[in-house]
Coordinates of C-alpha atoms and ligand atoms in Angstrom, one line a residue:
X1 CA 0.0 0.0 0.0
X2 CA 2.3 2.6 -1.3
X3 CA 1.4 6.2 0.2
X4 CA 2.5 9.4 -0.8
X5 CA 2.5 12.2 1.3
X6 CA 0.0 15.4 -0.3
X7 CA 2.0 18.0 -0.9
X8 CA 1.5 20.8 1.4
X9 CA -1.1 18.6 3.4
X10 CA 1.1 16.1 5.5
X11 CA 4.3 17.3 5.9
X12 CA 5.6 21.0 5.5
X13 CA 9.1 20.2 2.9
X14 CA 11.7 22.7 4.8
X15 CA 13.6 22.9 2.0
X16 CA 17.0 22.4 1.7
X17 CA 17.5 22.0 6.2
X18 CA 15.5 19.1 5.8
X19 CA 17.5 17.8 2.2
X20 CA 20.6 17.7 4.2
X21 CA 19.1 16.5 7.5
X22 CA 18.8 13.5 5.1
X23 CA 21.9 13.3 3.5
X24 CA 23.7 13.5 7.0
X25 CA 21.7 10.7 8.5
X26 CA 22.3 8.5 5.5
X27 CA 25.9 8.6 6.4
X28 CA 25.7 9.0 10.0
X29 CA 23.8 5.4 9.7
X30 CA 25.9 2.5 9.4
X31 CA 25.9 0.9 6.1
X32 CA 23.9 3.7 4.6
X33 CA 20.6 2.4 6.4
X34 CA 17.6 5.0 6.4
X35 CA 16.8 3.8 10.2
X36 CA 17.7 7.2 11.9
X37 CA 16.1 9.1 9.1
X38 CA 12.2 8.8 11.2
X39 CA 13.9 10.3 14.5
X40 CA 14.6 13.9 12.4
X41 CA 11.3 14.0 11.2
X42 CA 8.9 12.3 13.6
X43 CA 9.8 14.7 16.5
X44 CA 6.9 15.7 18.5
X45 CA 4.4 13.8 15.9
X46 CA 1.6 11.8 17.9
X47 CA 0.3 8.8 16.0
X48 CA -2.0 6.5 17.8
X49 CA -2.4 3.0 17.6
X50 CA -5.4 1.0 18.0
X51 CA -5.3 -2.4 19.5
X52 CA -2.5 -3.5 21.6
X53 CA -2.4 -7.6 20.3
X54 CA 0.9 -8.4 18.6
X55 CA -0.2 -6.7 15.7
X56 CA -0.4 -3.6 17.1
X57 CA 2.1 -3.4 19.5
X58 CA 4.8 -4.3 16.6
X59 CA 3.3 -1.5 14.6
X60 CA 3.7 0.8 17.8
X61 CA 7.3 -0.1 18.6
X62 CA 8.2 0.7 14.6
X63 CA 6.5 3.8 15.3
X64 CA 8.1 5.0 18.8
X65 CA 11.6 4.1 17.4
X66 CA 11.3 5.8 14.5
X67 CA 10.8 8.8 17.1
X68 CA 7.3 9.2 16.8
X69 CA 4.9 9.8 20.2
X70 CA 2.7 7.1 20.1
X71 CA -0.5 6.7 21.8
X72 CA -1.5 3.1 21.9
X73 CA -5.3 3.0 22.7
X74 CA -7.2 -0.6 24.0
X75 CA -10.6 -1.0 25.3
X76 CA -9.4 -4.2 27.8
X77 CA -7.9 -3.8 31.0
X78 CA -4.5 -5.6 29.8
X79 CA -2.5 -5.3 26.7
X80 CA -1.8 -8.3 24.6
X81 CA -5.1 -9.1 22.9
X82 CA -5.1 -12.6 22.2
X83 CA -2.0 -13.7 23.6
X84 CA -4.2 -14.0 26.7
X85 CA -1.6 -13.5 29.5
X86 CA -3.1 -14.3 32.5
X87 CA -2.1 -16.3 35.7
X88 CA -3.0 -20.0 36.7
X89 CA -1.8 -19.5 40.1
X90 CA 1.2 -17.9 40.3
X91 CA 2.5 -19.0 37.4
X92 CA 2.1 -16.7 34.3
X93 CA 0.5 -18.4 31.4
X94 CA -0.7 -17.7 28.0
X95 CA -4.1 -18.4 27.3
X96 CA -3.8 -17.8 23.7
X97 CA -1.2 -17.3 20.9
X98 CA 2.4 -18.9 22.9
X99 CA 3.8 -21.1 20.6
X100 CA 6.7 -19.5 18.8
X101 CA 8.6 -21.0 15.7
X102 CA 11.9 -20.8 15.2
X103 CA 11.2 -19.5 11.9
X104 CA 9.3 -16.5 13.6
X105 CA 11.6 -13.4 12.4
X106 CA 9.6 -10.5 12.6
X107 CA 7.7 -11.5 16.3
X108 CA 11.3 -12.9 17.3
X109 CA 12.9 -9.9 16.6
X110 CA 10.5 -7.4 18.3
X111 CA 11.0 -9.4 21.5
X112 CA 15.0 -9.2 21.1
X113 CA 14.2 -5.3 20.4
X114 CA 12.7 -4.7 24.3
X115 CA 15.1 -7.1 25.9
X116 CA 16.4 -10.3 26.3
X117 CA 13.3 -13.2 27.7
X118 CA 13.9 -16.7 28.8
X119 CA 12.5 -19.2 26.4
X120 CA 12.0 -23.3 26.6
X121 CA 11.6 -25.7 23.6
X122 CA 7.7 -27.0 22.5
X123 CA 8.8 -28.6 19.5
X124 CA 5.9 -30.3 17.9
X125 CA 4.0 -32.7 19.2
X126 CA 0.5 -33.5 18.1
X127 CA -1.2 -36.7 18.3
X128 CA -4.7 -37.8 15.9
X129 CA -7.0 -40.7 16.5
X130 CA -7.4 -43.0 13.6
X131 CA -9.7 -45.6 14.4
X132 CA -9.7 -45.7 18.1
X133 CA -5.1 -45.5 17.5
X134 CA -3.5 -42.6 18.7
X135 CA -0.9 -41.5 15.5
X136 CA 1.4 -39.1 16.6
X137 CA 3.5 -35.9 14.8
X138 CA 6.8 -35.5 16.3
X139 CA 9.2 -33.1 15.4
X140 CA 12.0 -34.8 16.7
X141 CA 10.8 -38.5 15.1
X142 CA 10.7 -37.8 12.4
X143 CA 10.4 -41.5 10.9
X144 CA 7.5 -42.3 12.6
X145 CA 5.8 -39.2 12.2
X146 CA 6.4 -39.7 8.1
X147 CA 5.0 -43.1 8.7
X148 CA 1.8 -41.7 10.8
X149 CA 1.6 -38.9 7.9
X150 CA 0.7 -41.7 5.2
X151 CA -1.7 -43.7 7.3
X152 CA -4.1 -41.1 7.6
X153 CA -4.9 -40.7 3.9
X154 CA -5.5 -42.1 0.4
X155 CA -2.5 -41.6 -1.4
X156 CA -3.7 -39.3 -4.2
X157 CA -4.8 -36.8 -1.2
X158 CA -1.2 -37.0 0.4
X159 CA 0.5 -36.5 -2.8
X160 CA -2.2 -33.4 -2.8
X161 CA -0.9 -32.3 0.1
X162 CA 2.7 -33.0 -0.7
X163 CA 2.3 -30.5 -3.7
X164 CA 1.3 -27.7 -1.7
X165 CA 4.0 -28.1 1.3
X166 CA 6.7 -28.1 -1.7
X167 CA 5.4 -24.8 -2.8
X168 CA 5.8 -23.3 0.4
X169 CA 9.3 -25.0 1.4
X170 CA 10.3 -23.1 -2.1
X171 CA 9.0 -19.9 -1.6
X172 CA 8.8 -18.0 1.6
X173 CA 6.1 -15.6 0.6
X174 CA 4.3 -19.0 0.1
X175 CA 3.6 -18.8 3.9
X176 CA 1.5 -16.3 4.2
X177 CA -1.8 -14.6 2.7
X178 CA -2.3 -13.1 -0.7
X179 CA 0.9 -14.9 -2.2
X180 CA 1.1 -15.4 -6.2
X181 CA 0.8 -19.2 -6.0
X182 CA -1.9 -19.6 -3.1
X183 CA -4.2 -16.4 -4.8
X184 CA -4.2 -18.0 -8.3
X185 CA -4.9 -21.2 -6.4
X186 CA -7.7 -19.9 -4.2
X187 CA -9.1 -18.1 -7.4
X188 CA -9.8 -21.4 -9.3
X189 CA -11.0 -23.5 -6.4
X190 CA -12.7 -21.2 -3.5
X191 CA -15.5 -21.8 -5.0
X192 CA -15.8 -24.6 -2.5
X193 CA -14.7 -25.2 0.5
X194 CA -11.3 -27.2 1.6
X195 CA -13.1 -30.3 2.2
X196 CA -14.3 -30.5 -0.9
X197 CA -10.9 -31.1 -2.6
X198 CA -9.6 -33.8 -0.3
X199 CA -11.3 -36.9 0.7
X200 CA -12.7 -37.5 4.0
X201 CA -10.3 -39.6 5.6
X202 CA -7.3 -37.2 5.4
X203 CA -10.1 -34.3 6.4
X204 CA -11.2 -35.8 9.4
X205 CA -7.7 -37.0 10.3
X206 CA -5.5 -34.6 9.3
X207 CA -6.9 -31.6 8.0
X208 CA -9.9 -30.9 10.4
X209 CA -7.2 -30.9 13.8
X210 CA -5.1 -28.0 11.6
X211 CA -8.2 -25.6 11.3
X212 CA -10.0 -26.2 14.2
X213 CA -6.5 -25.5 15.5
X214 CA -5.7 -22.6 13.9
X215 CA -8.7 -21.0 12.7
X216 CA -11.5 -22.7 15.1
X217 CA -13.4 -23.4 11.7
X218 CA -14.4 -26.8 10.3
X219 CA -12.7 -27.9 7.0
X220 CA -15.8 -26.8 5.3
X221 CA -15.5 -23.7 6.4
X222 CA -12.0 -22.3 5.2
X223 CA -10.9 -22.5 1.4
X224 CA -8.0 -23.8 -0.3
X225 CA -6.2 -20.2 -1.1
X226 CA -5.9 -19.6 2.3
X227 CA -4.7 -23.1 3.4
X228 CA -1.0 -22.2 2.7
X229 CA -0.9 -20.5 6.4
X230 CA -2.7 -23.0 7.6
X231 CA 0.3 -25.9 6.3
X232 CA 2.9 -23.4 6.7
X233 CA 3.3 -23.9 10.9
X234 CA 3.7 -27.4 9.8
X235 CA 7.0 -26.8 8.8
X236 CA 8.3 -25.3 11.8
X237 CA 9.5 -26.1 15.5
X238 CA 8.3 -24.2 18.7
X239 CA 9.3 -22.5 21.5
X240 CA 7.6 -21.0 24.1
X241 CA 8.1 -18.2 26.7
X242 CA 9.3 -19.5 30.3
X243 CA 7.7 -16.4 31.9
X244 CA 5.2 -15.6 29.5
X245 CA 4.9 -12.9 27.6
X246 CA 3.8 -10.4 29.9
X247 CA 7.3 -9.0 30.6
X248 CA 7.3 -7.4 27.2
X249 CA 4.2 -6.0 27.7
X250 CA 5.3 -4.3 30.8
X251 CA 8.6 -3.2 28.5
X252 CA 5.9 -2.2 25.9
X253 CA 4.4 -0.1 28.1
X254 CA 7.8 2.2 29.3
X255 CA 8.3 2.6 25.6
X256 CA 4.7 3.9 24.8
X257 CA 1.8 5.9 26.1
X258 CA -0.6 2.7 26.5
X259 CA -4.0 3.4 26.9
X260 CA -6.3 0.6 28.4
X261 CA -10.2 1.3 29.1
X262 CA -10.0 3.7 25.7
X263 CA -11.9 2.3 22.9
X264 CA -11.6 3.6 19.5
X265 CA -15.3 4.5 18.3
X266 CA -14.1 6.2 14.9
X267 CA -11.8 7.9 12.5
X268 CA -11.2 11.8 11.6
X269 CA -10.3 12.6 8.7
X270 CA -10.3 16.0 7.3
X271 CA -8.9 17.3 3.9
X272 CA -9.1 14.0 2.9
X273 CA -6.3 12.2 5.6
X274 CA -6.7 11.1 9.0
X275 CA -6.1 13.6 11.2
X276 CA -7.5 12.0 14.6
X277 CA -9.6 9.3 16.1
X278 CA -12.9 9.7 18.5
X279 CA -12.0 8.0 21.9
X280 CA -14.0 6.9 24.6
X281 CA -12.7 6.4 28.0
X282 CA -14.3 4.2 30.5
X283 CA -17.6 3.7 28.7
X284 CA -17.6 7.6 28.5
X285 CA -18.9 9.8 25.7
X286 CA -16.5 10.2 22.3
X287 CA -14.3 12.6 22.2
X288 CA -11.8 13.5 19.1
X289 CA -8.0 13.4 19.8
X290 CA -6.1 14.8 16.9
X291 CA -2.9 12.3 15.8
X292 CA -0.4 12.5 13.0
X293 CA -1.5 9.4 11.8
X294 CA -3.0 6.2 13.2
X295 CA -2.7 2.5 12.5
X296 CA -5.7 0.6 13.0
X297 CA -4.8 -3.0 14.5
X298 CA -7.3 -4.6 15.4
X299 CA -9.8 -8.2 14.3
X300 CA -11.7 -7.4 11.4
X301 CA -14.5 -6.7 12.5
X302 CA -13.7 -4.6 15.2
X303 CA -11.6 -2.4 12.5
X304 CA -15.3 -2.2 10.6
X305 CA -16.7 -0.4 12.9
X306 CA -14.1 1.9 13.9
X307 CA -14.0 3.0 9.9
X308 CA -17.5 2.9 8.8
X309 CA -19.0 6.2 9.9
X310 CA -16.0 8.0 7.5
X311 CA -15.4 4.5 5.0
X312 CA -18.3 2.7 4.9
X313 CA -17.0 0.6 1.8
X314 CA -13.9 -0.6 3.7
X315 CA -16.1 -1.4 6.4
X316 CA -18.7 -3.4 4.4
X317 CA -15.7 -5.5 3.0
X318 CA -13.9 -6.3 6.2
X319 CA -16.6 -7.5 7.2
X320 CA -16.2 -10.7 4.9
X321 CA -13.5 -12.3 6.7
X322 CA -14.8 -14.6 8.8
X323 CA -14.1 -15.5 12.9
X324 CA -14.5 -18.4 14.9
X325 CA -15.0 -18.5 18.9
X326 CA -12.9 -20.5 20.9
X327 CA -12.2 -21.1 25.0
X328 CA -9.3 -22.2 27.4
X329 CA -9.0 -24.0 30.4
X330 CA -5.9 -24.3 31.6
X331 CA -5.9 -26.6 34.4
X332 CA -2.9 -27.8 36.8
X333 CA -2.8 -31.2 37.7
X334 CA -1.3 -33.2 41.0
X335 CA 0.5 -35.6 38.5
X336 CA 1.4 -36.1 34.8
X337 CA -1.5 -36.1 32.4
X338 CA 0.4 -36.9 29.5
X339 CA 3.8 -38.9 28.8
X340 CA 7.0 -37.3 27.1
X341 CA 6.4 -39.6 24.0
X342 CA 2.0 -38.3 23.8
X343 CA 1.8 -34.4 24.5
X344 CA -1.3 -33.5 22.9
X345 CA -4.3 -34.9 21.8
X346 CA -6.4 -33.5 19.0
X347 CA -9.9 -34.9 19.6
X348 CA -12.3 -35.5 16.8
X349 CA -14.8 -37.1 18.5
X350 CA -17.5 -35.5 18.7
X351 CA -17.7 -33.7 21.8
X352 CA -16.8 -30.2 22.1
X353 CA -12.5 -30.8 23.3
X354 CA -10.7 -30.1 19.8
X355 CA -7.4 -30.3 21.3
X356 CA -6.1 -31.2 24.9
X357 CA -2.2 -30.6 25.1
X358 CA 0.3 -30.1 28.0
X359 CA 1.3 -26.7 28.4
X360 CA 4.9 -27.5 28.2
X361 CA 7.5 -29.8 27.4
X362 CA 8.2 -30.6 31.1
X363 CA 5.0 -29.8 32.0
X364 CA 3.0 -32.5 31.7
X365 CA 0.7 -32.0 34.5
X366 CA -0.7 -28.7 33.3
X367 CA -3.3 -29.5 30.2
X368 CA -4.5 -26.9 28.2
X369 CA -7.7 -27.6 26.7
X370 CA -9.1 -25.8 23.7
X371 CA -13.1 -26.1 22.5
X372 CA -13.3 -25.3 19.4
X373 CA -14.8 -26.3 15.8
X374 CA -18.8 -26.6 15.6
X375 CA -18.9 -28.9 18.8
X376 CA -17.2 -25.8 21.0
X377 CA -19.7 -23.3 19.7
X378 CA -22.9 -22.9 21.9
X379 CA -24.6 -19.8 20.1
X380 CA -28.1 -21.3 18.2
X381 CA -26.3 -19.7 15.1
X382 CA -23.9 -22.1 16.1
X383 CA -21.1 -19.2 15.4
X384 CA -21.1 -17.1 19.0
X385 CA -20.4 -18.4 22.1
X386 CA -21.7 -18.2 25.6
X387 CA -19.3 -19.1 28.1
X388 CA -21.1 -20.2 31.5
X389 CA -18.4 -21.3 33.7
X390 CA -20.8 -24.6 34.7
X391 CA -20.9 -25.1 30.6
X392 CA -16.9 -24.7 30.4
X393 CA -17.1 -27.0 33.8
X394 CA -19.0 -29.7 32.1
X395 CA -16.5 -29.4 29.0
X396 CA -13.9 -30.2 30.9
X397 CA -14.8 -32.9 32.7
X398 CA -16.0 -34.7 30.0
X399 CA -12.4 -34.7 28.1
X400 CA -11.0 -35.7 30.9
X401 CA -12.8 -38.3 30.7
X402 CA -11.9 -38.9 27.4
X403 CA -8.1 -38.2 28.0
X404 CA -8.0 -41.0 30.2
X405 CA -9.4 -43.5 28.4
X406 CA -7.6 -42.4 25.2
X407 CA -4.1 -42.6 27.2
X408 CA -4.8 -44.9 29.3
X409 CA -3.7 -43.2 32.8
X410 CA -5.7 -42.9 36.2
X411 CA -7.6 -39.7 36.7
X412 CA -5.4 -36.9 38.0
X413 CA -6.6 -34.1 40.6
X414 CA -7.3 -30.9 39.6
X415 CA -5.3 -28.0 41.9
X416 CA -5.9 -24.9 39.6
X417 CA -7.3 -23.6 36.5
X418 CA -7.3 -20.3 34.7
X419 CA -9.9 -19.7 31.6
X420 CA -10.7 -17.5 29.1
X421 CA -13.0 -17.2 25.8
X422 CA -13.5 -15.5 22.8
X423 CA -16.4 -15.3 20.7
X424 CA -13.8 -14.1 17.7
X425 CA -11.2 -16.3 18.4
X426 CA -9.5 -17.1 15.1
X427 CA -9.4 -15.2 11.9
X428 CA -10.3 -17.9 9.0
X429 CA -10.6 -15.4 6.3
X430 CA -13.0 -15.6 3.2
X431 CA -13.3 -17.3 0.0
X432 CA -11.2 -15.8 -2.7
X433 CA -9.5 -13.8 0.0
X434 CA -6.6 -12.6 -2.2
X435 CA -9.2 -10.3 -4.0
X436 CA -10.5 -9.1 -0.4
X437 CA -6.8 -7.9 0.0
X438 CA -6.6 -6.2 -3.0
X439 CA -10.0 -4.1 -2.1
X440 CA -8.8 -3.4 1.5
X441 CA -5.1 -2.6 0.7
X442 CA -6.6 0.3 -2.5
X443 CA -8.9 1.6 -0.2
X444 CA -6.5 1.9 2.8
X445 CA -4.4 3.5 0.4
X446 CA -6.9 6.2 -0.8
X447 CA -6.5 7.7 3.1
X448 CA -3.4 9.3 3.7
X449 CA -2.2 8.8 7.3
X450 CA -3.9 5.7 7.8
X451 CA -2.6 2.2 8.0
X452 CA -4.3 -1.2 8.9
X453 CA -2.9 -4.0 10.8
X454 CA -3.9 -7.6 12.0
X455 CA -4.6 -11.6 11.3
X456 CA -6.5 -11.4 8.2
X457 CA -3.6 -9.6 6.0
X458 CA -0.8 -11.7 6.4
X459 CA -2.1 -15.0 8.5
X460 CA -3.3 -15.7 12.3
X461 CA 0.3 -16.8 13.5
X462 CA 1.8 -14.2 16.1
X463 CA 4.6 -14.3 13.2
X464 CA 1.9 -13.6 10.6
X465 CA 0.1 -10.8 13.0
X466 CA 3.8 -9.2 13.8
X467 CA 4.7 -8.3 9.8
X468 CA 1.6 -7.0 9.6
X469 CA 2.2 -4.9 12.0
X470 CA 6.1 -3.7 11.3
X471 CA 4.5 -3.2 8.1
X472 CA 1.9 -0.8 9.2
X473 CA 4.2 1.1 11.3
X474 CA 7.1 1.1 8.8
X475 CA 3.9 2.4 6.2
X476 CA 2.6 5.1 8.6
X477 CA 6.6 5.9 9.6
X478 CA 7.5 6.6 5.9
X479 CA 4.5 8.7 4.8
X480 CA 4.5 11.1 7.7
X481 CA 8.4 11.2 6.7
X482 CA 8.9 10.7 3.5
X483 CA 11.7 8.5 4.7
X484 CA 12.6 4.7 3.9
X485 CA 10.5 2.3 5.6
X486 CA 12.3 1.7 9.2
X487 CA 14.2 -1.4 9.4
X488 CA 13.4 -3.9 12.2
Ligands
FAD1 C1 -6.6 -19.8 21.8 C2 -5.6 -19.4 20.8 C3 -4.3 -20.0 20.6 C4 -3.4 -19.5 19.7 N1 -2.2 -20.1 19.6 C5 -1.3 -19.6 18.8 C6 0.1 -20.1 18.8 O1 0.4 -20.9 19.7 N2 1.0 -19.6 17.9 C7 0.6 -18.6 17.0 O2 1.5 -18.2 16.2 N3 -0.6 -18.1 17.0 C8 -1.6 -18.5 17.9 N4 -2.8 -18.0 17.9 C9 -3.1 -16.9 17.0 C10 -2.7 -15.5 17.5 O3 -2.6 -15.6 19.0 C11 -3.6 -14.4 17.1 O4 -3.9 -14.5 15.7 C12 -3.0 -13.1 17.4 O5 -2.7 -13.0 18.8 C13 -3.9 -11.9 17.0 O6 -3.3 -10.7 17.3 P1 -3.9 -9.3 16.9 O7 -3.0 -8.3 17.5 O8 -4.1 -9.3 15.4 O9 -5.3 -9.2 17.5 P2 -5.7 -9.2 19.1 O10 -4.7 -9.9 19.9 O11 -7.1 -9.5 19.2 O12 -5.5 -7.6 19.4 C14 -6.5 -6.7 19.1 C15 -6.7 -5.8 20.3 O13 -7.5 -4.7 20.0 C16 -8.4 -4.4 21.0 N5 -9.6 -3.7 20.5 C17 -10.5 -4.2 19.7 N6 -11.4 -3.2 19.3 C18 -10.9 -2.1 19.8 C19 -11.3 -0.7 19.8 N7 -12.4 -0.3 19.1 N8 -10.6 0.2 20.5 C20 -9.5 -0.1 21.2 N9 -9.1 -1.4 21.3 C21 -9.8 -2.4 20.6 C22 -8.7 -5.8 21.6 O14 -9.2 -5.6 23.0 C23 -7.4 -6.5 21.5 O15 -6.6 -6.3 22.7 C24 -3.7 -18.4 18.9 C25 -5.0 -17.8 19.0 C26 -5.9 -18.2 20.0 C27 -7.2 -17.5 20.2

């Protein structure tokens, strides 16, 4: 979304001070870089960002060190959006997004950029039931997990499959949304759903535990086009954060002017940029704050409604991609649920327990259970979700239940649990989603001063969510400069 500044409009051109400004910080920087170039320019700008999930708060970290003041605004009480920190006693946890490839560059090096954080391995480990046997995915067996791989499909669906992983272990753009190969893809077979071009054995096995997983949506419920993202977190091992991620947050919020209890309720633009946004505090009335410039990084539909008093186009669209509730108990055991070879359990058995998995590699006696698909959702439009505490009580007991018998073990005792859910869990995007980008991305780039960030341009993954974001910023960084995006 290439943006040019309006002459005369968004930044005042002071002539030949600010022409050698630039030549002097192209040389001051080492190896030529442009990084220093914001800091000249941005002093004393405020740009705002809505929405402090990882999305966001990459975009405001672009922002604050390319020197700009930066206002980052979120309705909750915490920041971190659907990372979900929280505590299960005393011991942080993440309720949502915690597993962290090692191929996770752009989330990986925002954390390295506040400080340096403790992490521990995940790997993968992911177990299916095929006909009452557990088959298991391990990523360091990787013999046997081959061997699993081709027992739980025909061969003409594997070799499917096997097609579609090869164009992503070419091509790195391959891994996320809106990519050459997935877009022409998606624009000759989103006609119909994913489950429609692979039979049902490898669906149920296979493919059903990945978007349940990852988008909380049944395979005929997410397309082909956008499946890339989906089999892209296939190809890569995890980490997790020993003490959560909630010390960044707390860096996050030295580094910026966070915001909590302020919810966005609209845009301002005047002269045809954005020039503010209309804030309410604490449930209070709106009230216009002027800004610079504002990145907008927030689900979907939540970004829909902040535009559509001023865009109502952009927010019709973004309303297309689709979400998916989701909840998550996280609950502490007296003893070992699971075994170091078994460390999670994708259920596809009816009941509403998609996946029960131990929170970490050495923690076998913490489960964390996830209800999703169409057994986790309780709305009568089967979409929303009401989350009674006795409902999410009966949930878990019954996969204990089912834990148990499917491993095997005694019954363990509970000691603690934490929960949290969310009607719009996951982000599973739309049919032909490549020509949703187009529309957003020309009509984002028809408003100076305003950039968009979230899961449904790049992918769910934090990774995913975290270029968006340094995208955003680096956007909104190099109009209101007319600088070279920022380098992370
Ligand atoms: C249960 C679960 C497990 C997951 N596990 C993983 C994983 O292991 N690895 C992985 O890579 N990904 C995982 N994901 C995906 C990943 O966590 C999410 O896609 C990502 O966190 C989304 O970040 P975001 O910043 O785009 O949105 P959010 O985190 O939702 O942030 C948006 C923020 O905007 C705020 N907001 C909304 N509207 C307004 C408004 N009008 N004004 C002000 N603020 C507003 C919200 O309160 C929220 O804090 C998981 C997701 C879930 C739900």
């Amino acid at each position: 979304m290439p943006q040019q500044a309006p002459a005369g409009v968004a930044r005042e051109p002071r002539g030949e001070l600010n022409w050698l400004h630039r030549l002097f910080a192209f040389f001051a920087t080492p190896g030529g870089g442009l990084t220093v170039l914001g800091h000249i320019d941005s002093e004393g700008r405020r740009v705002a960002v809505v929405g402090s999930g990882i999305s966001g708060l990459t975009a405001a970290l672009r922002l604050e060190r390319a020197g700009f003041e930066v206002d980052l605004i979120e309705s909750g009480d915490v920041l971190g959006g659907r990372m979900g920190a929280a505590h299960l006693g005393d011991r942080p946890v993440m309720l949502g997004g915690k597993n962290i490839g090692h191929k996770y560059d752009a989330f990986r090096g925002f954390l390295g950029a506040l400080g340096s954080y403790e992490w521990q391995p995940f790997g993968i480990n992911a177990s299916m039931m095929k006909e009452g046997e557990v088959l298991t995915l391990d990523s360091t067996k990787r013999n046997r997990s081959i061997n699993n791989i081709r027992r739980m499909g025909a061969p003409r669906d594997l070799a499917k499959l096997l097609n579609l992983v090869a164009h992503i272990r070419l091509e790195e753009s391959n891994k996320f949304l809106g990519s050459t190969y997935f877009s022409k893809l998606g624009s000759r077979r989103d006609h119909q759903p994913l489950s429609a071009w692979f039979g049902r054995t490898l669906t149920n096995t296979l493919l059903r535990p990945m978007t349940v997983r990852m988008n909380g949506a049944e395979p005929d419920e997410v397309y082909l086009g956008n499946f890339n993202t989906n089999l892209a977190l296939l190809l890569d091992t995890y980490d997790q954060l020993t003490h959560s991620i909630q010390p960044a947050l707390d860096a996050m919020a030295n580094r910026v002017n966070a915001r909590l209890h302020t919810k966005a309720e609209g845009l301002v633009i005047s002269g045809g940029r954005v020039t503010g946004l209309k804030l309410s505090e604490k449930g209070g009335p709106a009230e216009e704050e002027s800004y610079d410039g504002v990145v907008i990084a927030t689900p979907a539909y939540a970004t829909a409604e902040i535009v559509a008093s001023e865009l109502p186009g952009l927010g019709k669209r973004l309303k297309d991609a689709r979400y998916f509730p989701s909840s998550v108990v996280v609950v502490e055991y007296d003893r070992p649920v699971f075994t170091p070879e078994v460390r999670a359990l994708a259920m596809h058995d009816g009941g509403p327990c998609s996946n029960a998995g131990s929170y970490g590699m050495e923690d076998r006696h913490i489960v964390r259970y996830t209800f999703s698909g169409r057994n986790g959702r309780t709305g009568k439009d089967g979409q929303s979700l009401t989350t009674a505490p006795e409902q999410l009580e009966e949930w878990v007991g019954e996969a204990e239940e089912r834990l148990t018998r499917y491993l095997s073990a005694s019954r363990a005792k509970r000691v603690n649990s934490v929960s949290r859910a969310w009607d719009a869990a996951y982000c599973a995007y739309s049919p032909f989603h490549s020509e949703f980008l187009t529309e957003v991305r020309a009509a984002v780039a028809s408003v100076p001063g305003l950039e968009l960030s979230g899961d449904y341009l790049w992918g769910v993954s934090l990774e995913a969510c975290a270029r968006s974001g340094n995208e955003a910023g680096a956007k909104l960084s190099h109009y209101l400069t007319g600088t070279s995006p920022v380098r992370a």
